[in-house]
mmCIF file of C-alpha atoms in Angstrom:
data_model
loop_
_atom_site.group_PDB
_atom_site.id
_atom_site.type_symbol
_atom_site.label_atom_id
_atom_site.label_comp_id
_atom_site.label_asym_id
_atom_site.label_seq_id
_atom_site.Cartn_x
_atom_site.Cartn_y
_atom_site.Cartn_z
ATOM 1 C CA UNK A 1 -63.615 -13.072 17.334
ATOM 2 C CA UNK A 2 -62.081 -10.012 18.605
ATOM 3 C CA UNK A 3 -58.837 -9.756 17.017
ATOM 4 C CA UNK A 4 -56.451 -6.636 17.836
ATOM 5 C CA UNK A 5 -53.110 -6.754 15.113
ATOM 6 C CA UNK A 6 -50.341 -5.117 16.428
ATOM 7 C CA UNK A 7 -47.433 -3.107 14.887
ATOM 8 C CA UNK A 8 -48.660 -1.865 11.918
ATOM 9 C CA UNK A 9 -46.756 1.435 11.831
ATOM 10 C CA UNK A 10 -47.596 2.746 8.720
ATOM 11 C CA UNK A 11 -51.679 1.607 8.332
ATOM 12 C CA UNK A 12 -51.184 -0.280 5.742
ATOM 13 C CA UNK A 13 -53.005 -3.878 6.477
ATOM 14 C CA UNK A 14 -56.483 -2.422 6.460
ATOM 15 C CA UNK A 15 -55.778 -0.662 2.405
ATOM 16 C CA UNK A 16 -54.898 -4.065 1.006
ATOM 17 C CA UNK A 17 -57.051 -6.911 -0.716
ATOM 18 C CA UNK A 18 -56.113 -9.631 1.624
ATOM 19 C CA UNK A 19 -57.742 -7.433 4.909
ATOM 20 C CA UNK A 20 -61.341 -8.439 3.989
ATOM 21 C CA UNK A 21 -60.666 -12.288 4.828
ATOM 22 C CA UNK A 22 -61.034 -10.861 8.123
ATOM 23 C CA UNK A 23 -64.852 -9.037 7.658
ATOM 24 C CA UNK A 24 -66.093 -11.650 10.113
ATOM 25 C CA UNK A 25 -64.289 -10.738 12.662
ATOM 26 C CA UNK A 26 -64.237 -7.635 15.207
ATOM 27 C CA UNK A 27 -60.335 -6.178 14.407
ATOM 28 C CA UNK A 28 -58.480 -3.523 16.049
ATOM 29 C CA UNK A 29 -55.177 -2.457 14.253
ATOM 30 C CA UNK A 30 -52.752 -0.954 16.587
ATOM 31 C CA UNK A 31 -50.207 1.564 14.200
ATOM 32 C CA UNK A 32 -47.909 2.057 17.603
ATOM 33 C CA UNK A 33 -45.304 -0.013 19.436
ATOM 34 C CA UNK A 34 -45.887 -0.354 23.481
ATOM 35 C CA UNK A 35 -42.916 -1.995 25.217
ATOM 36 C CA UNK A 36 -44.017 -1.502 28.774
ATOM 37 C CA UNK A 37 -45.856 -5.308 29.593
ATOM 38 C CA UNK A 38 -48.679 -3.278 31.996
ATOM 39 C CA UNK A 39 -49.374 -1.017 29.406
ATOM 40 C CA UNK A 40 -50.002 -3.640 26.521
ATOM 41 C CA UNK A 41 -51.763 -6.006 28.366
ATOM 42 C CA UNK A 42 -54.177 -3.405 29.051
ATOM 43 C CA UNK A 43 -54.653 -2.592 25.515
ATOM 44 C CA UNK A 44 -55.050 -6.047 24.546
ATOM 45 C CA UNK A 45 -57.018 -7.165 27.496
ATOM 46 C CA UNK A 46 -59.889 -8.023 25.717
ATOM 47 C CA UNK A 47 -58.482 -9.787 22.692
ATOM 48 C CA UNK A 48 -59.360 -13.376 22.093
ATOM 49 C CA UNK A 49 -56.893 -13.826 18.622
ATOM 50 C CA UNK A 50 -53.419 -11.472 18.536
ATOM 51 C CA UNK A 51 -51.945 -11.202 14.923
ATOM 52 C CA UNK A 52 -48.364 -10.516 14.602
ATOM 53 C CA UNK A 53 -46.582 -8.088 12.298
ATOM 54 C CA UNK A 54 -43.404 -10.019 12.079
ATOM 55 C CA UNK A 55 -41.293 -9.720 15.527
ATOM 56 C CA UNK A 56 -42.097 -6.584 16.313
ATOM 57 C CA UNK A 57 -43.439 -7.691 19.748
ATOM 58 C CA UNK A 58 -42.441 -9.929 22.029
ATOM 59 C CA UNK A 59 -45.192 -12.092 23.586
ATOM 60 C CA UNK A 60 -43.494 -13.331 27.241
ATOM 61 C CA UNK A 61 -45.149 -15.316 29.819
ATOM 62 C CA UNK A 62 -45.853 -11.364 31.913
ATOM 63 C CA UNK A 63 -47.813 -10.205 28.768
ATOM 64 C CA UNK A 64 -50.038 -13.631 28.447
ATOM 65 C CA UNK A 65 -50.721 -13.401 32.432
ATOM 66 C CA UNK A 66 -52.312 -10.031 31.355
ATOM 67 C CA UNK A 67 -54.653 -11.439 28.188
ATOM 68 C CA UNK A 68 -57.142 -13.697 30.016
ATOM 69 C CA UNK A 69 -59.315 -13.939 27.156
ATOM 70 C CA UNK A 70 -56.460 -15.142 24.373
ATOM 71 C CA UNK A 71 -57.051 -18.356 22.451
ATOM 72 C CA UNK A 72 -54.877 -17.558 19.190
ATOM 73 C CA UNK A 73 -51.680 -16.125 17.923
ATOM 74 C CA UNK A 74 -51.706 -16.337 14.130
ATOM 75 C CA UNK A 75 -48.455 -15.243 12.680
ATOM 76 C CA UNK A 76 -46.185 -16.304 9.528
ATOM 77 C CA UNK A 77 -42.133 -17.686 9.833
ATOM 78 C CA UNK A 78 -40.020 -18.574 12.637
ATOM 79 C CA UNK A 79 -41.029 -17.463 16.266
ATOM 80 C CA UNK A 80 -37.933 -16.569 18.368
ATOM 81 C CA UNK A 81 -39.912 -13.524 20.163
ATOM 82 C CA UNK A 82 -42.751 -15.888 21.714
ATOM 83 C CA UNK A 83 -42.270 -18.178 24.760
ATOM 84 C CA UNK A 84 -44.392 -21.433 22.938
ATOM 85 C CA UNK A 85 -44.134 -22.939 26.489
ATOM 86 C CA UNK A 86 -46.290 -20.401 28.361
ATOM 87 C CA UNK A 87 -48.513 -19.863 25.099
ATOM 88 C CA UNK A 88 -49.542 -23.559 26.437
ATOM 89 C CA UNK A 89 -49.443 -23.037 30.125
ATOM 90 C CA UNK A 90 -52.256 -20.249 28.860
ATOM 91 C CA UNK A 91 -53.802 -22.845 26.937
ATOM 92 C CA UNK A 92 -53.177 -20.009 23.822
ATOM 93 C CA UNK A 93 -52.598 -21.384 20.681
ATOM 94 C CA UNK A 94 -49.663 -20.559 18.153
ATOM 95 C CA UNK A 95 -50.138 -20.412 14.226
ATOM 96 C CA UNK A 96 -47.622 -19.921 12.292
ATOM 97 C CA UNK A 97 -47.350 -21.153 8.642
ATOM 98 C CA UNK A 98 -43.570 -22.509 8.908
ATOM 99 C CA UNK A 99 -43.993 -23.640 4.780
ATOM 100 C CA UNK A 100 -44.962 -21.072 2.787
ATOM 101 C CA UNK A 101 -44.725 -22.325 -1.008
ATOM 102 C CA UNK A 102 -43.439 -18.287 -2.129
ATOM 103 C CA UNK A 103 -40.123 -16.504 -1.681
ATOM 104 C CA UNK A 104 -39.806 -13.189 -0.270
ATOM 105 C CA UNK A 105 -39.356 -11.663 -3.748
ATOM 106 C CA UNK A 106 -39.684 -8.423 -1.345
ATOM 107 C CA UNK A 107 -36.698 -9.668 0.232
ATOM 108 C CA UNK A 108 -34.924 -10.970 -2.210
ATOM 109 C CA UNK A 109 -34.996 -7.873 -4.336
ATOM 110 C CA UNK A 110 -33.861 -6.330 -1.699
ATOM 111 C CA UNK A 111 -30.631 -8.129 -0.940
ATOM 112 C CA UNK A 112 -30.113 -7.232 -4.648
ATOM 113 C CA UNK A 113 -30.243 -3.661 -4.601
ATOM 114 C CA UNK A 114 -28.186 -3.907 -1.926
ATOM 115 C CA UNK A 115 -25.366 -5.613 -3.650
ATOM 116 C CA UNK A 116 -25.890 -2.910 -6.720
ATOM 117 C CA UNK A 117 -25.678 -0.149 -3.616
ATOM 118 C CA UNK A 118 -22.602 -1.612 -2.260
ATOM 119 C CA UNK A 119 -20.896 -2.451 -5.697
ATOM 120 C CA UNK A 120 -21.679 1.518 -7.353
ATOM 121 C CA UNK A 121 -20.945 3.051 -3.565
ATOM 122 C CA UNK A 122 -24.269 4.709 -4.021
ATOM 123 C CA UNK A 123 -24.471 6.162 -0.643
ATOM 124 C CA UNK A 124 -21.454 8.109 -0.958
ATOM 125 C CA UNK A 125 -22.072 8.758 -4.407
ATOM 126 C CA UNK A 126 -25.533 10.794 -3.370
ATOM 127 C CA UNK A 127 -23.349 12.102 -0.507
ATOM 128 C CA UNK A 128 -20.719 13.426 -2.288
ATOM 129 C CA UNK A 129 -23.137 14.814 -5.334
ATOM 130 C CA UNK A 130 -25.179 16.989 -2.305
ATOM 131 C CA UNK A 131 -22.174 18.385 -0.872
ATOM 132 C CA UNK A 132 -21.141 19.522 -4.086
ATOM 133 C CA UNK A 133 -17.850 17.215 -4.616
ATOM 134 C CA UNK A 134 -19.031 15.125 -7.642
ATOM 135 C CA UNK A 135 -17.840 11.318 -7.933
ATOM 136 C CA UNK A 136 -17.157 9.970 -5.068
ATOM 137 C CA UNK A 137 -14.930 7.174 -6.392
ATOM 138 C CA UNK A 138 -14.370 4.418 -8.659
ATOM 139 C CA UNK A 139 -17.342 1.480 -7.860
ATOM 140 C CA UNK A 140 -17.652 -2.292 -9.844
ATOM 141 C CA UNK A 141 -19.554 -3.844 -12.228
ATOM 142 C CA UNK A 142 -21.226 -7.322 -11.159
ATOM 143 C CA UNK A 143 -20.552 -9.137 -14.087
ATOM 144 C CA UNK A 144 -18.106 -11.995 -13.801
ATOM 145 C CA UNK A 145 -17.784 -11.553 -10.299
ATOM 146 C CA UNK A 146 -18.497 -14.268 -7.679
ATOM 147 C CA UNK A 147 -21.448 -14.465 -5.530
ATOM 148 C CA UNK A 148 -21.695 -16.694 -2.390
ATOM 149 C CA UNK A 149 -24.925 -17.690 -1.374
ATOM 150 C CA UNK A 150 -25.518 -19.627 2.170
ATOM 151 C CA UNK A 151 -28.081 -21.787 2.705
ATOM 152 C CA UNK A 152 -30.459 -23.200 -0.415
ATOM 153 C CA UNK A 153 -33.772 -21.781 0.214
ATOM 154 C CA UNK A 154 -36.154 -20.363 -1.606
ATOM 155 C CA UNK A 155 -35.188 -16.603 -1.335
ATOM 156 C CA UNK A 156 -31.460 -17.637 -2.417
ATOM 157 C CA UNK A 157 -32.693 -19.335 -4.843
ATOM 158 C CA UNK A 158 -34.620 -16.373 -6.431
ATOM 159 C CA UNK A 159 -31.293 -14.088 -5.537
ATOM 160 C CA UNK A 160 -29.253 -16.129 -7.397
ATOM 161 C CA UNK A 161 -31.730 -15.741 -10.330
ATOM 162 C CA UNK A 162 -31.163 -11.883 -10.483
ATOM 163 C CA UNK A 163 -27.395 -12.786 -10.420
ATOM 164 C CA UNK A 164 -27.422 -14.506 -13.314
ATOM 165 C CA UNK A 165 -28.923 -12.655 -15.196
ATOM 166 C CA UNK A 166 -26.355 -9.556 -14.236
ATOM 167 C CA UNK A 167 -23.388 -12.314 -15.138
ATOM 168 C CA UNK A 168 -22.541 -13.124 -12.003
ATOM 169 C CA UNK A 169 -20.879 -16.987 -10.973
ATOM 170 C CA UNK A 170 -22.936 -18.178 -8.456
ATOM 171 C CA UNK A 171 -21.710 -20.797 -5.760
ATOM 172 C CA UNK A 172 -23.409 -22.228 -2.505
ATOM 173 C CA UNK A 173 -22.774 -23.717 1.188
ATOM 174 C CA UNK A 174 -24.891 -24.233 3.846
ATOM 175 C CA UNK A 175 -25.975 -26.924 5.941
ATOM 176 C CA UNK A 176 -24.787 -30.532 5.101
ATOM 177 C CA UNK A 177 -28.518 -31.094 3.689
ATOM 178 C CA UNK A 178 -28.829 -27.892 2.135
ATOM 179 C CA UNK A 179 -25.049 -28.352 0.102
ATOM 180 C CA UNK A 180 -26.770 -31.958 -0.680
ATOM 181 C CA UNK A 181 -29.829 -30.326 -2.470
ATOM 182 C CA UNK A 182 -27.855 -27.814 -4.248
ATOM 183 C CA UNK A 183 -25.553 -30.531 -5.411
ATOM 184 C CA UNK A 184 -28.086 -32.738 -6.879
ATOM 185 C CA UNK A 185 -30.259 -29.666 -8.691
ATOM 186 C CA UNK A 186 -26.570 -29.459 -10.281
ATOM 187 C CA UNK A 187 -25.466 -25.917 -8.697
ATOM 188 C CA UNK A 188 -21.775 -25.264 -7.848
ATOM 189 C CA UNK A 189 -20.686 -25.589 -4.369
ATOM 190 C CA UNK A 190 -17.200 -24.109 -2.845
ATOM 191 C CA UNK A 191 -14.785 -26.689 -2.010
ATOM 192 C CA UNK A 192 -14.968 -25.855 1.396
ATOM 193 C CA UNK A 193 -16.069 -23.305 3.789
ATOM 194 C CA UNK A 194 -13.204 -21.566 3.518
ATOM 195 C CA UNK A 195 -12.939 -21.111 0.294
ATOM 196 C CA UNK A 196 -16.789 -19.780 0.347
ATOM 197 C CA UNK A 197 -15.924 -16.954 2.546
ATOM 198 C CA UNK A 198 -12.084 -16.486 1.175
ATOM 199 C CA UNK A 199 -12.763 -16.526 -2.816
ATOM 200 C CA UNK A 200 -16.654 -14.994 -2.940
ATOM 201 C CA UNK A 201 -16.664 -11.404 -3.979
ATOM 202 C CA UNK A 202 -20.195 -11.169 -2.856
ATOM 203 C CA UNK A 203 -21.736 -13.262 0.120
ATOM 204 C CA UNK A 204 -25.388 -13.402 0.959
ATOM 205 C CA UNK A 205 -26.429 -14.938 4.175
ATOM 206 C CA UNK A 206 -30.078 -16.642 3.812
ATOM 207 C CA UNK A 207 -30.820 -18.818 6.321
ATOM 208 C CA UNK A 208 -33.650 -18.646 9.355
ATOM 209 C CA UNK A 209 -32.560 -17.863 13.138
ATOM 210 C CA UNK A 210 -33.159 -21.108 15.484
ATOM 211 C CA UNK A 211 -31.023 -22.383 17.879
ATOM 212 C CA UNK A 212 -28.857 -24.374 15.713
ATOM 213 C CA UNK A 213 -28.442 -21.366 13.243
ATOM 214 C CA UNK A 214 -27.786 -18.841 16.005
ATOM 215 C CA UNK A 215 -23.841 -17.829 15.669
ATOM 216 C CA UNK A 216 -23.672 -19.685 12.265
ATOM 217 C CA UNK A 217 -21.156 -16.759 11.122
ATOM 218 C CA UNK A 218 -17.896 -16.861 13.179
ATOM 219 C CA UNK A 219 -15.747 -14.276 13.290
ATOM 220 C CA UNK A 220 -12.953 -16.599 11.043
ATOM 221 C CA UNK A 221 -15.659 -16.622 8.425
ATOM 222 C CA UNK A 222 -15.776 -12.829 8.455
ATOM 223 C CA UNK A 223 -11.970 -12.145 8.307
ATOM 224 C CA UNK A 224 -11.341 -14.839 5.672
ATOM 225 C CA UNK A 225 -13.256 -12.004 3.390
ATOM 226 C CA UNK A 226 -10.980 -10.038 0.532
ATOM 227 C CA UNK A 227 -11.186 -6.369 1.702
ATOM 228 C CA UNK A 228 -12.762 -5.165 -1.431
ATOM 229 C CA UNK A 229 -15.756 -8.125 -0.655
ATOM 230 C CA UNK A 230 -19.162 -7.525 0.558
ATOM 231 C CA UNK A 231 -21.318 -9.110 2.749
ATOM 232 C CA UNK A 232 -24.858 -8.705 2.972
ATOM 233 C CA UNK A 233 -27.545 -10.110 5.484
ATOM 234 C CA UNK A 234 -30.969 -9.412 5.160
ATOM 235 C CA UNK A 235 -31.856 -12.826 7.401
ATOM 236 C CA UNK A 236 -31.455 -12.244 10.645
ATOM 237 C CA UNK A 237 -28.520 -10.426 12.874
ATOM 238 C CA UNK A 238 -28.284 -13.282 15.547
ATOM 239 C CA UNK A 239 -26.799 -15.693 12.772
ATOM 240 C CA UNK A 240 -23.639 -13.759 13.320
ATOM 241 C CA UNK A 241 -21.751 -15.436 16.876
ATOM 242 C CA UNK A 242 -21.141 -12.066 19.390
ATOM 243 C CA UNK A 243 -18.515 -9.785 18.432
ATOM 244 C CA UNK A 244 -18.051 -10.959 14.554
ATOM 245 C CA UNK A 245 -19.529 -7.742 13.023
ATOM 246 C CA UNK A 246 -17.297 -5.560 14.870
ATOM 247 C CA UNK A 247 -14.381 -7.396 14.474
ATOM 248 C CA UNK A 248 -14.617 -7.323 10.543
ATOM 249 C CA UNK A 249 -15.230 -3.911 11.234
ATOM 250 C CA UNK A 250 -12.403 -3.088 12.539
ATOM 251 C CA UNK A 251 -10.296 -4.959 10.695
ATOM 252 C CA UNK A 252 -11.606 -4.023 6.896
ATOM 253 C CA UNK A 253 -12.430 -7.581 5.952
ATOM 254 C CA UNK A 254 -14.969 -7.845 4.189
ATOM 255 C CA UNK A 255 -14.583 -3.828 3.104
ATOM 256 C CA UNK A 256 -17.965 -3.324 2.708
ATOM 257 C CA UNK A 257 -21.053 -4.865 4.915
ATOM 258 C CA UNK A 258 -24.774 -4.226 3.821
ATOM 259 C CA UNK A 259 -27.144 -4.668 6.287
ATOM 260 C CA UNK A 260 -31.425 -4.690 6.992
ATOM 261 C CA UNK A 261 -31.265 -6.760 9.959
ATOM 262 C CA UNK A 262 -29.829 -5.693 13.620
ATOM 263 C CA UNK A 263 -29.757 -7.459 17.405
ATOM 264 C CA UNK A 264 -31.409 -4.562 18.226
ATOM 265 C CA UNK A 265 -34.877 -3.213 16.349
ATOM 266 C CA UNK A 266 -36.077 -0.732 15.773
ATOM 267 C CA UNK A 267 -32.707 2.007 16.271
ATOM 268 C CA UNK A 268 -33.121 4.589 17.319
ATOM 269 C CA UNK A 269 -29.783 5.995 18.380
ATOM 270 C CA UNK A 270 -29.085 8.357 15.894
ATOM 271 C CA UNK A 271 -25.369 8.019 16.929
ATOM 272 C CA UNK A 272 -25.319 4.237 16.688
ATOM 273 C CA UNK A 273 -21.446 3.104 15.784
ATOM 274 C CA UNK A 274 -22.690 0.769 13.463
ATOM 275 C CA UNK A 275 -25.188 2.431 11.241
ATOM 276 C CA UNK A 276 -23.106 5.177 10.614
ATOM 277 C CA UNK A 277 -19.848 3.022 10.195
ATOM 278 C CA UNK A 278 -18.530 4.353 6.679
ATOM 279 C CA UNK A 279 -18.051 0.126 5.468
ATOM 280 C CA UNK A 280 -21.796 -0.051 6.742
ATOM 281 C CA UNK A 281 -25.361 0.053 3.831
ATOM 282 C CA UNK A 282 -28.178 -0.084 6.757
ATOM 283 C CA UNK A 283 -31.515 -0.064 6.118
ATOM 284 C CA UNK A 284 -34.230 -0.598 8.456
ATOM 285 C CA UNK A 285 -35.624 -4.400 7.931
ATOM 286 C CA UNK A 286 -37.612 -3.417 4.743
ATOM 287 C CA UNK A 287 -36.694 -6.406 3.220
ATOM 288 C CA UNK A 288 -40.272 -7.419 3.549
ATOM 289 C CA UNK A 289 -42.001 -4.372 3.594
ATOM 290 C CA UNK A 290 -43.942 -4.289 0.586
ATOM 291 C CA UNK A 291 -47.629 -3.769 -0.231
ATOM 292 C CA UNK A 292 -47.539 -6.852 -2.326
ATOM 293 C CA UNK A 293 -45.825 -8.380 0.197
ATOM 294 C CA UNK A 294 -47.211 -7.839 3.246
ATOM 295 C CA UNK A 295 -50.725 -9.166 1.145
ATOM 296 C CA UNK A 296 -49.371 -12.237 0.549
ATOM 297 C CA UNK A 297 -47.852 -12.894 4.063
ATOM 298 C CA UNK A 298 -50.872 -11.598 5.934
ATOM 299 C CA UNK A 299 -53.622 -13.719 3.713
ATOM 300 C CA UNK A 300 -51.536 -17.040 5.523
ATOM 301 C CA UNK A 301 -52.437 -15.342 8.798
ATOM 302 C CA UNK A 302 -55.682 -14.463 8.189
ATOM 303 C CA UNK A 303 -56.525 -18.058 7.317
ATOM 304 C CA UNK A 304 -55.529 -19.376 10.141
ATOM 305 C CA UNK A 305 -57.467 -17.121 12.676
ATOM 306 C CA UNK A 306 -60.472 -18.329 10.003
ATOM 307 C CA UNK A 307 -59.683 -21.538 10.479
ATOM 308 C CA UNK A 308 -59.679 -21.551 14.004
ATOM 309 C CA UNK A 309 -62.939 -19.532 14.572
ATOM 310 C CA UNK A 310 -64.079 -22.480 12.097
ATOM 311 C CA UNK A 311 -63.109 -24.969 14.532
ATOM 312 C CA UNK A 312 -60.199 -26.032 12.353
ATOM 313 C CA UNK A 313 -56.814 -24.502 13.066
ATOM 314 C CA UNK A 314 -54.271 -25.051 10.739
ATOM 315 C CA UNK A 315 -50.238 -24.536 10.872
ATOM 316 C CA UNK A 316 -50.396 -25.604 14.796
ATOM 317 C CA UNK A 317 -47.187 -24.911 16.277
ATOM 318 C CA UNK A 318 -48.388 -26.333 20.008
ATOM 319 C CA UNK A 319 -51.683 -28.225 19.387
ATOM 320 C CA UNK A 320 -51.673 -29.293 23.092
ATOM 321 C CA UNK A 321 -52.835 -25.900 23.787
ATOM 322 C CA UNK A 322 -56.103 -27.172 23.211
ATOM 323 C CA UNK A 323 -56.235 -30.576 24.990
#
């Protein structure tokens, strides 16, 4: 099959072990980003399977009008950026393994650091060391404190592993089924909502974006935080409702927000009010970029473009594609 990947800034797919499941197949890696619809579906004209580097492209009903010759998208997670309904209309089938059995250690690690970044200021403390002032201030330890996770999934689950074993008191909420499942694996839950967001020194947001999650995090939930909190979401930016970022913002509560997720990727403002808000950690969704990573997510994908130049396509998202 002639299979073009796309968004793959940095070159890395084709150095890793995982690439070679795809020596069958004819591949082009694109390393650039193309927004204008005309100018993409010429590129990928020819294609007959697109692979997906996260959400890095949108795939609309204009850009499958230009790929006559597309039978597959094989991706990995949730889909927000692709119009499933016109992937059908095209009769172009969607792959996406929804179950993967693995955390995002990448991920997870990340959300870490950040809570070591935020708790030692360690921006301003690198800051203030290059312009020749010294400490900065006075940061925290994470021992004893209290860390909020919502939603019990598999990469809060492995956060609240690293927690532990700094000292931290870990409580949950979520979803009425995900509070269930952390109750009966005997975790702690907060008494209520807001208590979660009102008593948590730390709170991680882990949860996927769908249209039940989208606006999970009100702005009451933001403004319940202790000014000296932090909050830290390396999920997805859309799980906060409109206008909830900025409003903590601007009213110091929590004091300190650490973020790898934004409504709008990739910036590239360099004067962007939020980036360079001096509560803000941003970083630029790394949370999964990693070598080992990015192996392990991409050998899911790889399988199922294998599968369906076998004849048997796994992880169907809209198997009517093919009737």
């Amino acid at each position: 099959m002639r299979v073009h990947i796309l968004d793959d800034w940095f070159d890395t797919l084709r150095g890793l072990p995982g690439f070679r499941r795809l020596a069958a197949h004819d591949v082009t890696v694109w390393n650039d980003h193309l927004t204008d619809m005309d100018a993409l579906g010429a590129r990928l004209r020819s294609a007959e399977a697109l692979i997906l580097f996260r959400e890095r492209t949108q795939v609309s009903a204009d850009l499958l009008r230009h790929l006559p010759e597309l039978r597959l998208i094989s991706q990995r997670s949730v889909y927000p950026h692709i119009d499933v309904d016109a992937c059908t209309e095209h009769r172009v089938l969607l792959c996406s393994n929804l179950h993967a059995d693995t955390p995002s250690i990448a991920t997870a690690e990340l959300t870490f650091a950040l809570f070591l970044a935020a708790a030692r200021q360690l921006p301003q403390q690198i800051a203030s060391l290059k312009r020749g002032h010294w400490q900065f201030g006075v940061g925290q330890t994470l021992q004893g404190q209290w860390l909020g996770l919502y939603g019990y999934g598999r990469i809060a689950k492995q956060v609240a592993s690293y927690a532990r074993a700094f000292g931290m008191r870990v409580w949950w909420w979520g979803s009425e089924a995900g509070r269930a499942r952390a109750e009966a694996d005997g975790e702690i839950l907060a008494p209520s909502r807001v208590a979660f967001f009102g008593d948590s020194d730390f709170v991680s947001l882990h949860v996927r974006l769908k249209p039940t999650t989208r606006g999970l995090i009100r702005t009451g939930d933001m403004l319940r935080m202790k000014p000296g909190a932090v909050f830290v979401n390396t999920s997805r930016s859309r799980l906060l409702a409109p206008g909830a970022l900025e409003s903590a913002l601007k009213a110091g509560r929590p004091g300190r927000i650490a973020l790898d997720v934004f409504d709008a990727e990739p910036i590239t403002d360099t004067n962007d009010p939020i980036i360079h808000h001096p509560s803000v950690i941003a970083t630029p969704h790394i949370g999964f970029v990693t070598e080992q990573e990015l192996d392990l997510q991409f050998a899911d994908i790889y399988d199922q473009v294998n599968a369906f130049a076998a004849g048997k396509p796994i992880n169907m998202i809209n198997p009517e594609a093919l009737r």
